[in-house]
Coordinates of C-alpha atoms in Angstrom, one line a residue:
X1 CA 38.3 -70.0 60.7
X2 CA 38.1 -73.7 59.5
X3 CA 42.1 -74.0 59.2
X4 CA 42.5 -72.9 62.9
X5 CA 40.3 -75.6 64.0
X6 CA 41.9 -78.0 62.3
X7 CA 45.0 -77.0 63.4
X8 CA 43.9 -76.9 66.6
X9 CA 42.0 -80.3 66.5
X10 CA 45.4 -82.0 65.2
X11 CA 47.7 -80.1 67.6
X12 CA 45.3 -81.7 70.8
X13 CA 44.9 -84.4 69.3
X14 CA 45.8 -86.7 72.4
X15 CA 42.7 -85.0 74.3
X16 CA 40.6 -87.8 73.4
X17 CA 37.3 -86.8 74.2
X18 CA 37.9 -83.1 73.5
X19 CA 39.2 -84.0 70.5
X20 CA 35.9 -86.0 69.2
X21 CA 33.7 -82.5 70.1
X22 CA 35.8 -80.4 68.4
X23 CA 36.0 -82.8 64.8
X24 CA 32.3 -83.0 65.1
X25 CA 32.4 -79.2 66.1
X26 CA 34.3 -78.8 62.4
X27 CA 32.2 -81.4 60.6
X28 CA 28.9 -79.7 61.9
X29 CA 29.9 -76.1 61.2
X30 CA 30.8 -77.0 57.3
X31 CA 28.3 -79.4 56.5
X32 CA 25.7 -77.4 54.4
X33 CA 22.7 -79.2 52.6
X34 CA 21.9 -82.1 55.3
X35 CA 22.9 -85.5 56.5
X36 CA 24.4 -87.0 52.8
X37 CA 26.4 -83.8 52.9
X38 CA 28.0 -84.8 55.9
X39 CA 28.9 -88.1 54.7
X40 CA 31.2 -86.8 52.4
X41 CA 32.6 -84.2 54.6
X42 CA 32.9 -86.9 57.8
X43 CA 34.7 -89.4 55.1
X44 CA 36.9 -86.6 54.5
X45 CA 38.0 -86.0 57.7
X46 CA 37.3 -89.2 59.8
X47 CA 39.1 -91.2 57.3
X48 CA 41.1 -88.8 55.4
X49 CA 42.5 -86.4 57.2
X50 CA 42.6 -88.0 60.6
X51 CA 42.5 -91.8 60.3
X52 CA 40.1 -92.1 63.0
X53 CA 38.5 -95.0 61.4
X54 CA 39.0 -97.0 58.2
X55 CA 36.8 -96.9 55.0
X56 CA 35.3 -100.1 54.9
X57 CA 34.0 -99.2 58.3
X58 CA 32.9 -96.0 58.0
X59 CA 30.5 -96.9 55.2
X60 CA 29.1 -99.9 57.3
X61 CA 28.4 -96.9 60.1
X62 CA 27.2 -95.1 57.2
X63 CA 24.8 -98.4 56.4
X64 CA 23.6 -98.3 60.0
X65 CA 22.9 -94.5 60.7
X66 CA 20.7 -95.0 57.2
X67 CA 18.3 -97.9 58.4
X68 CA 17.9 -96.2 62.0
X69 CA 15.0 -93.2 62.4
X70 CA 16.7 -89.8 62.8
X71 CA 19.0 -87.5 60.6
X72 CA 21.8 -89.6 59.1
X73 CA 24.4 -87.3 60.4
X74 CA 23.5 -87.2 63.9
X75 CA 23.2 -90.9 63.7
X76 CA 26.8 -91.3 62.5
X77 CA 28.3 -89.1 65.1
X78 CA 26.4 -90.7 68.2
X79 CA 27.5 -94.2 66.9
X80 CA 31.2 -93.0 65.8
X81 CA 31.2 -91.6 69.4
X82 CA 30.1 -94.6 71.2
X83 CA 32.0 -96.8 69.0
X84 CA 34.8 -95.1 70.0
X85 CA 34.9 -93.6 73.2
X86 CA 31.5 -95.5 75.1
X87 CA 28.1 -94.0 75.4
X88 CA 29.6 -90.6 76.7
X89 CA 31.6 -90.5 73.4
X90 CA 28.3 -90.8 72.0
X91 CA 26.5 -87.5 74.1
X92 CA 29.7 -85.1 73.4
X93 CA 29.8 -86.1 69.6
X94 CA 26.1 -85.4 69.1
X95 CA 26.2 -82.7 71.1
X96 CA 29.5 -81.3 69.0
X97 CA 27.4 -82.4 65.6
X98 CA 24.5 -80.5 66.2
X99 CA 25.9 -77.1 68.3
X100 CA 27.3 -75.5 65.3
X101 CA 23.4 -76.0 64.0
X102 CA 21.6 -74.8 66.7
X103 CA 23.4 -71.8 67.0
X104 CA 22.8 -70.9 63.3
X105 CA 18.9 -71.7 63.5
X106 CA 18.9 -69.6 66.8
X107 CA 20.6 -66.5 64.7
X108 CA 18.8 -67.3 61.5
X109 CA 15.3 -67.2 63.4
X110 CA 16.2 -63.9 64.9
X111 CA 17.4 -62.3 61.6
X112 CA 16.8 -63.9 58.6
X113 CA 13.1 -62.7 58.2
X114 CA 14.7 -58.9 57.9
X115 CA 17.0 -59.8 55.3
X116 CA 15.4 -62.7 53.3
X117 CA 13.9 -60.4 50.6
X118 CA 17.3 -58.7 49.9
X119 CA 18.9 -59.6 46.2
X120 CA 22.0 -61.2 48.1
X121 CA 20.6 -63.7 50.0
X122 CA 18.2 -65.0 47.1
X123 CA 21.3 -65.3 45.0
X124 CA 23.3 -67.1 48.0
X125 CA 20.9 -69.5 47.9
X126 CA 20.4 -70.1 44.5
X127 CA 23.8 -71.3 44.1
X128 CA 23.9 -73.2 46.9
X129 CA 21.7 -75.8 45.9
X130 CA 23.1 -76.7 43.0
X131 CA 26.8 -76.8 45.1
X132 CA 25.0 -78.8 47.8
X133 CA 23.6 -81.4 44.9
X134 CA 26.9 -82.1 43.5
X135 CA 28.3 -83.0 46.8
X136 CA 25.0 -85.3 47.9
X137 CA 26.3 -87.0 44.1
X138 CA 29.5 -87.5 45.9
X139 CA 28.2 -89.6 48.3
X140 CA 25.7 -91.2 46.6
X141 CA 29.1 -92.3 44.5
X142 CA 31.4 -93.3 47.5
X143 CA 28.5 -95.1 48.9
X144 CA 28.3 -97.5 46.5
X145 CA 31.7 -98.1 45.1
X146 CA 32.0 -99.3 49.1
X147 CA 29.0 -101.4 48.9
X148 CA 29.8 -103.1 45.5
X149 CA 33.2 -103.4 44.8
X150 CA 36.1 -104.8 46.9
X151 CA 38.9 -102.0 46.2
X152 CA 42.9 -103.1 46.4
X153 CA 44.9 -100.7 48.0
X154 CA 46.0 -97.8 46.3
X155 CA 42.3 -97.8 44.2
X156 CA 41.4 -94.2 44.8
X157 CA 45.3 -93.2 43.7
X158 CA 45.6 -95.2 40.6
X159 CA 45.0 -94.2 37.3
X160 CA 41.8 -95.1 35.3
X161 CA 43.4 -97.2 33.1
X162 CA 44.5 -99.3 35.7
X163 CA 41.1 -99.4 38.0
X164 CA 40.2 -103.0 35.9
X165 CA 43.2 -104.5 38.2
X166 CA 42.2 -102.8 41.1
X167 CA 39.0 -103.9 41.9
X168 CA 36.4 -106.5 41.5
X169 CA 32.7 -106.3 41.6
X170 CA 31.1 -107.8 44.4
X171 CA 28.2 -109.6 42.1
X172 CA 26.1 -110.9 44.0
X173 CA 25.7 -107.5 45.9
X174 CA 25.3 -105.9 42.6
X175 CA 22.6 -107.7 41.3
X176 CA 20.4 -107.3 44.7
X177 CA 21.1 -103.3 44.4
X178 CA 19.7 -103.5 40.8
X179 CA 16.9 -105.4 42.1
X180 CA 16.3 -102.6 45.1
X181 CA 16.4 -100.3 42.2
X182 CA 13.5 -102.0 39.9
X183 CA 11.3 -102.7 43.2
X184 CA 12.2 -99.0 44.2
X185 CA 10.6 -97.7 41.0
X186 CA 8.2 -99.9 39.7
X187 CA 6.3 -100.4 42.7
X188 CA 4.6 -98.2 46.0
X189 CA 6.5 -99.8 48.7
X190 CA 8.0 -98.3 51.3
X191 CA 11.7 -98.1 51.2
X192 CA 11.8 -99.3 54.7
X193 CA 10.8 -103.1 53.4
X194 CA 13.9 -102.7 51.6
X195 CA 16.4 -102.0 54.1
X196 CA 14.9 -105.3 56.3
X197 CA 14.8 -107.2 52.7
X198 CA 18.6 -105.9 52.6
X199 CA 20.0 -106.5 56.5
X200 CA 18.4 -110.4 55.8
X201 CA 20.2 -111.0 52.3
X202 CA 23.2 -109.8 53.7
X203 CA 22.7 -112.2 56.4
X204 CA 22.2 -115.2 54.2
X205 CA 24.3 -114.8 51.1
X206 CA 27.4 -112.3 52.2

């Protein structure tokens, strides 16, 4: 099911607007466990598989769609949309995000009280949410090699030994995340303070 619709997706690719619903179709109907899901799984195919934007940038959308109110996800597809196609872009690629969803709540609201008992589905879920953690890790990861290191080309293709010549810490950056961290942990307040405290450093050191 998913390889037709990426074949499809790549084969009318020139549809423009079309195009946008149906990735956003894909990336809504695979992502399982939530908006950080779906950052790895829009990395992958935004920037992966079909270049629509470049990393740097993504991850700077990915900033954005964190500090705004709203699932992360739908945030990144209504700003990927109007960032790329105006604020119509923006309507179909929500609406493409969040059919694949409604149309599982809708079915899962209708059945899933009949079968939620059964030994199969208990086990289903088990293992998802350790699958689904592993990939939230993912992102957590690619989130902030982006934020705290400036990559050469060819970074994610090189070998290990050769990452030390490859890339180079942003410092500064690094030392205001650890800061975030020790503030985050050590005290009651509310990670929104943060996020300001982090758009204003950004503005007046980077």
């Amino acid at each position: 099911m998913t390889d037709f619709i990426i074949n499809q997706i790549q084969a009318q690719s020139g549809l423009g607007l079309l195009c946008l619903v149906a990735v956003f179709f894909y990336i809504g109907l695979i992502t399982i466990g939530g908006g950080q899901v779906g950052i790895t799984i829009m990395q992958q195919v935004l920037v992966d598989q079909f270049h629509l934007i470049d990393p740097e940038f993504f991850y700077s959308m990915v900033a954005i769609s964190e500090s705004t109110p709203g699932p992360i996800g739908i945030n990144i597809a209504t700003y990927i949309g109007t960032e790329l196609y105006g604020v119509f872009g923006g309507a179909v690629s929500t609406f493409g995000e969040v059919l694949p969803s409604l149309i599982c709540i809708i079915l899962i609201a209708r059945f899933f009280g009949k079968f939620s008992e059964k030994k199969g589905v208990q086990a289903a879920f088990s293992t998802l949410r350790p699958a689904v953690s592993g990939v939230v890790a993912v992102a957590g990861v690619r989130i902030i090699i982006i934020a705290l290191f400036i990559l050469r080309e060819g970074f994610l293709l090189s070998a290990p030994s050769t990452w030390n010549d490859n890339i180079q810490i942003y410092g500064i950056n690094a030392i205001f995340y650890v800061l975030c961290l020790i503030v985050l942990f050590r005290t009651k307040i509310h990670p929104v303070f943060l996020v300001a405290a982090g758009a204003v450093f950004g503005v007046i050191f980077c």
